[in-house]
Tab-separated table of C-alpha atoms in Angstrom:
chain	number	residue	atom	x	y	z
A	1	UNK	CA	-0.092	0.021	-0.088
A	2	UNK	CA	0.983	3.565	-0.526
A	3	UNK	CA	1.199	6.977	0.972
A	4	UNK	CA	-1.214	9.431	-0.946
A	5	UNK	CA	0.810	12.966	-0.987
A	6	UNK	CA	-1.869	15.608	-2.457
A	7	UNK	CA	0.117	19.082	-3.637
A	8	UNK	CA	2.785	17.123	-4.887
A	9	UNK	CA	3.644	19.938	-7.098
A	10	UNK	CA	3.991	22.414	-4.421
A	11	UNK	CA	6.812	23.299	-1.638
A	12	UNK	CA	5.649	20.959	0.790
A	13	UNK	CA	4.226	18.195	-1.451
A	14	UNK	CA	7.408	18.028	-3.393
A	15	UNK	CA	9.603	17.889	-0.511
A	16	UNK	CA	7.631	15.141	1.167
A	17	UNK	CA	7.646	12.942	-1.985
A	18	UNK	CA	11.543	13.662	-2.406
A	19	UNK	CA	11.813	12.368	1.051
A	20	UNK	CA	9.784	9.437	0.591
A	21	UNK	CA	11.489	8.281	-2.168
A	22	UNK	CA	14.892	8.474	-0.791
A	23	UNK	CA	13.499	6.304	2.085
A	24	UNK	CA	12.277	3.861	-0.403
A	25	UNK	CA	8.642	4.531	0.729
A	26	UNK	CA	5.817	4.036	-2.121
A	27	UNK	CA	3.948	7.476	-2.472
A	28	UNK	CA	1.913	8.889	-4.749
A	29	UNK	CA	1.929	12.167	-5.768
A	30	UNK	CA	-1.040	13.909	-6.461
A	31	UNK	CA	-1.594	17.470	-8.034
A	32	UNK	CA	-3.732	19.274	-10.496
A	33	UNK	CA	-0.210	20.405	-12.139
A	34	UNK	CA	2.043	17.395	-13.611
A	35	UNK	CA	5.929	17.942	-11.980
A	36	UNK	CA	8.392	15.274	-11.493
A	37	UNK	CA	6.692	14.084	-8.175
A	38	UNK	CA	3.390	14.109	-9.423
A	39	UNK	CA	1.942	10.531	-10.537
A	40	UNK	CA	-1.723	11.532	-11.148
A	41	UNK	CA	-2.888	14.827	-12.215
A	42	UNK	CA	-6.298	16.075	-11.236
A	43	UNK	CA	-8.100	17.941	-8.742
A	44	UNK	CA	-8.951	17.167	-4.941
A	45	UNK	CA	-12.441	18.736	-5.791
A	46	UNK	CA	-13.157	16.038	-8.192
A	47	UNK	CA	-14.651	13.240	-6.198
A	48	UNK	CA	-14.346	10.470	-8.867
A	49	UNK	CA	-10.718	11.151	-8.893
A	50	UNK	CA	-9.916	11.144	-5.759
A	51	UNK	CA	-11.918	7.779	-5.002
A	52	UNK	CA	-9.796	6.183	-7.720
A	53	UNK	CA	-6.417	7.046	-6.221
A	54	UNK	CA	-7.499	6.153	-2.803
A	55	UNK	CA	-7.817	2.819	-3.171
A	56	UNK	CA	-3.838	2.018	-3.296
A	57	UNK	CA	-3.466	4.326	-0.192
A	58	UNK	CA	-2.854	3.316	3.394
A	59	UNK	CA	-1.868	6.627	4.693
A	60	UNK	CA	-2.894	10.244	3.367
A	61	UNK	CA	-0.853	13.311	3.859
A	62	UNK	CA	-2.862	16.394	2.728
A	63	UNK	CA	-0.783	19.295	1.470
A	64	UNK	CA	-2.858	20.733	-1.011
A	65	UNK	CA	-3.978	24.120	-0.917
A	66	UNK	CA	-4.694	27.497	-1.956
A	67	UNK	CA	-2.809	30.054	0.751
A	68	UNK	CA	-1.862	33.307	1.273
A	69	UNK	CA	0.101	33.840	-1.702
A	70	UNK	CA	-2.772	32.788	-3.890
A	71	UNK	CA	-5.369	35.177	-2.234
A	72	UNK	CA	-4.306	37.812	-5.287
A	73	UNK	CA	-4.624	35.201	-8.073
A	74	UNK	CA	-7.555	33.236	-7.190
A	75	UNK	CA	-11.043	33.544	-6.746
A	76	UNK	CA	-12.747	33.023	-3.589
A	77	UNK	CA	-14.872	30.012	-5.222
A	78	UNK	CA	-11.336	28.726	-5.952
A	79	UNK	CA	-10.608	28.750	-2.432
A	80	UNK	CA	-13.655	27.079	-1.453
A	81	UNK	CA	-13.480	24.409	-4.109
A	82	UNK	CA	-9.868	23.435	-3.009
A	83	UNK	CA	-9.716	24.125	0.585
A	84	UNK	CA	-13.396	22.897	1.588
A	85	UNK	CA	-14.744	20.585	-0.901
A	86	UNK	CA	-11.390	19.008	-1.590
A	87	UNK	CA	-10.371	18.565	1.815
A	88	UNK	CA	-13.759	16.789	2.444
A	89	UNK	CA	-13.631	14.702	-0.338
A	90	UNK	CA	-10.365	13.500	0.887
A	91	UNK	CA	-11.629	12.797	4.331
A	92	UNK	CA	-14.569	10.844	3.136
A	93	UNK	CA	-13.120	8.855	0.687
A	94	UNK	CA	-10.153	7.783	3.064
A	95	UNK	CA	-12.587	6.907	5.679
A	96	UNK	CA	-15.020	4.785	2.858
A	97	UNK	CA	-11.456	2.838	1.715
A	98	UNK	CA	-10.196	2.102	5.336
A	99	UNK	CA	-7.193	4.230	5.147
A	100	UNK	CA	-5.204	3.767	8.403
A	101	UNK	CA	-4.451	7.827	8.754
A	102	UNK	CA	-4.841	10.956	7.563
A	103	UNK	CA	-2.349	13.647	8.235
A	104	UNK	CA	-3.514	17.285	7.648
A	105	UNK	CA	-1.016	19.980	7.196
A	106	UNK	CA	-2.501	23.148	8.186
A	107	UNK	CA	-1.401	26.841	9.354
A	108	UNK	CA	-1.549	29.073	12.086
A	109	UNK	CA	-2.974	31.770	9.428
A	110	UNK	CA	-6.462	30.772	10.446
A	111	UNK	CA	-6.450	32.427	13.739
A	112	UNK	CA	-5.629	35.782	11.937
A	113	UNK	CA	-6.358	39.070	14.120
A	114	UNK	CA	-7.033	36.554	17.437
A	115	UNK	CA	-2.989	36.651	17.338
A	116	UNK	CA	-2.337	39.977	17.289
A	117	UNK	CA	0.388	41.301	19.507
A	118	UNK	CA	-0.638	43.465	22.981
A	119	UNK	CA	1.333	44.813	25.461
A	120	UNK	CA	1.214	41.897	28.012
A	121	UNK	CA	4.321	40.170	26.620
A	122	UNK	CA	6.923	39.753	24.154
A	123	UNK	CA	4.819	37.260	22.230
A	124	UNK	CA	1.601	35.744	21.888
A	125	UNK	CA	1.156	32.077	22.633
A	126	UNK	CA	-1.134	30.023	20.220
A	127	UNK	CA	-2.936	26.964	21.510
A	128	UNK	CA	-6.180	25.290	20.811
A	129	UNK	CA	-7.905	27.313	23.036
A	130	UNK	CA	-7.212	30.607	20.881
A	131	UNK	CA	-10.800	31.440	18.942
A	132	UNK	CA	-9.652	32.104	15.301
A	133	UNK	CA	-10.403	35.179	13.529
A	134	UNK	CA	-9.636	35.102	10.069
A	135	UNK	CA	-8.248	37.932	8.018
A	136	UNK	CA	-8.759	36.720	4.718
A	137	UNK	CA	-10.214	33.711	2.784
A	138	UNK	CA	-7.551	31.542	3.304
A	139	UNK	CA	-7.973	31.683	6.922
A	140	UNK	CA	-11.828	31.364	6.525
A	141	UNK	CA	-11.439	28.083	4.171
A	142	UNK	CA	-8.618	26.766	6.615
A	143	UNK	CA	-10.402	25.283	9.607
A	144	UNK	CA	-8.436	22.767	10.579
A	145	UNK	CA	-5.206	24.788	11.830
A	146	UNK	CA	-5.886	24.598	15.603
A	147	UNK	CA	-3.734	21.320	15.953
A	148	UNK	CA	-0.607	23.861	15.136
A	149	UNK	CA	1.602	25.788	17.772
A	150	UNK	CA	2.956	29.193	17.175
A	151	UNK	CA	3.720	32.370	18.433
A	152	UNK	CA	3.920	36.036	17.289
A	153	UNK	CA	6.799	37.815	18.703
A	154	UNK	CA	7.183	41.560	18.649
A	155	UNK	CA	10.780	41.220	20.498
A	156	UNK	CA	11.594	38.128	18.493
A	157	UNK	CA	15.237	40.197	17.026
A	158	UNK	CA	15.996	41.119	20.549
A	159	UNK	CA	15.324	37.226	21.673
A	160	UNK	CA	17.602	36.150	18.776
A	161	UNK	CA	20.465	38.471	19.752
A	162	UNK	CA	20.201	37.092	23.189
A	163	UNK	CA	20.307	33.794	22.630
A	164	UNK	CA	22.885	33.755	19.960
A	165	UNK	CA	25.241	36.859	20.793
A	166	UNK	CA	27.600	36.699	17.636
A	167	UNK	CA	24.434	36.456	15.021
A	168	UNK	CA	24.875	40.345	13.935
A	169	UNK	CA	28.440	40.119	13.501
A	170	UNK	CA	27.945	37.206	11.427
A	171	UNK	CA	25.220	38.741	9.590
A	172	UNK	CA	27.237	42.237	9.137
A	173	UNK	CA	30.007	40.546	7.484
A	174	UNK	CA	28.060	39.535	4.747
A	175	UNK	CA	26.395	42.974	4.757
A	176	UNK	CA	23.054	41.400	5.863
A	177	UNK	CA	20.738	42.610	8.467
A	178	UNK	CA	18.728	41.215	10.773
A	179	UNK	CA	14.917	42.364	10.354
A	180	UNK	CA	13.514	45.021	13.190
A	181	UNK	CA	10.772	42.701	14.302
A	182	UNK	CA	9.509	39.275	13.377
A	183	UNK	CA	5.899	38.951	12.854
A	184	UNK	CA	5.844	34.780	13.282
A	185	UNK	CA	7.936	32.391	15.363
A	186	UNK	CA	6.513	28.864	15.202
A	187	UNK	CA	6.874	27.061	18.288
A	188	UNK	CA	7.846	23.522	17.724
A	189	UNK	CA	8.126	21.642	21.336
A	190	UNK	CA	5.305	19.448	21.271
A	191	UNK	CA	6.821	17.863	18.285
A	192	UNK	CA	9.798	17.383	19.751
A	193	UNK	CA	8.292	15.796	23.049
A	194	UNK	CA	5.468	13.549	21.371
A	195	UNK	CA	7.249	12.722	18.009
A	196	UNK	CA	11.006	12.316	19.057
A	197	UNK	CA	11.903	14.956	16.512
A	198	UNK	CA	14.983	17.009	16.686
A	199	UNK	CA	15.317	19.661	14.047
A	200	UNK	CA	18.887	19.801	11.995
A	201	UNK	CA	18.438	22.549	10.009
A	202	UNK	CA	17.715	25.423	12.836
A	203	UNK	CA	19.140	28.790	13.336
A	204	UNK	CA	21.832	27.686	15.646
A	205	UNK	CA	22.581	25.498	12.617
A	206	UNK	CA	22.631	28.153	10.085
A	207	UNK	CA	25.127	30.459	12.333
A	208	UNK	CA	27.333	27.220	12.317
A	209	UNK	CA	27.657	27.267	8.601
A	210	UNK	CA	28.244	31.283	8.364
A	211	UNK	CA	30.969	30.574	11.117
A	212	UNK	CA	32.681	27.697	8.909
A	213	UNK	CA	31.645	29.516	5.658
A	214	UNK	CA	29.554	26.574	4.595
A	215	UNK	CA	26.603	26.524	2.512
A	216	UNK	CA	23.489	26.401	5.325
A	217	UNK	CA	20.769	25.300	2.793
A	218	UNK	CA	19.452	21.837	3.411
A	219	UNK	CA	19.539	19.475	0.322
A	220	UNK	CA	15.434	20.025	0.056
A	221	UNK	CA	15.796	23.931	-0.039
A	222	UNK	CA	18.209	23.789	-2.787
A	223	UNK	CA	16.220	21.457	-4.575
A	224	UNK	CA	12.326	22.624	-4.086
A	225	UNK	CA	12.638	26.006	-2.064
A	226	UNK	CA	13.921	27.966	-5.131
A	227	UNK	CA	10.323	27.535	-7.005
A	228	UNK	CA	7.914	30.430	-7.349
A	229	UNK	CA	4.361	30.136	-5.890
A	230	UNK	CA	2.976	31.177	-9.415
A	231	UNK	CA	3.260	30.140	-12.816
A	232	UNK	CA	3.858	33.675	-14.191
A	233	UNK	CA	4.821	37.250	-12.183
A	234	UNK	CA	2.380	39.672	-10.851
A	235	UNK	CA	2.692	43.086	-9.827
């Protein structure tokens, strides 16, 4: 049986497909765009297309979505068709096919205005208790993000300087500058605690590479992250 990966032509989906293939896992990439990592081309909004692909799946990793960069290029109906109808199709067909597990890759963006920074502290912690207040159609059509953890840090650059005292010097040596503030900082304690996960390519790793004059990008970053979000440029 296979892992069904939706959004296989996108950044996350392609990265997952590359990783699964490198591990020797049988994965089927699904996307409405053809790509090197897409095995079946079609829309998750089409029920019959999803049903035919689900027959071979033991697990689904759902990474297909229209998100914030697409707000300016796609209609509200496009967002509803992909993010709501498409996700519903996947969930229902997965249950009918007896799929063992379903992983939904979501976002803290759905919380929107609920995580606006106030004066009570350096960061707003996002948990399941926060009531979503979406700011755009992406947040409205992405209702499953409450499983995520995140923080919005007004003072994040100060925290970075405190934890990594030489980071500014390393940046200055390359004529780089730390941003005056960072809006969003994702917190990964739960993943580390519950999944036994330890990140390899964190900020400490980047700084160590800068000290040694090595490329700090991961292999996946070099292969996948250079892709744009759109087929053409928009001004």
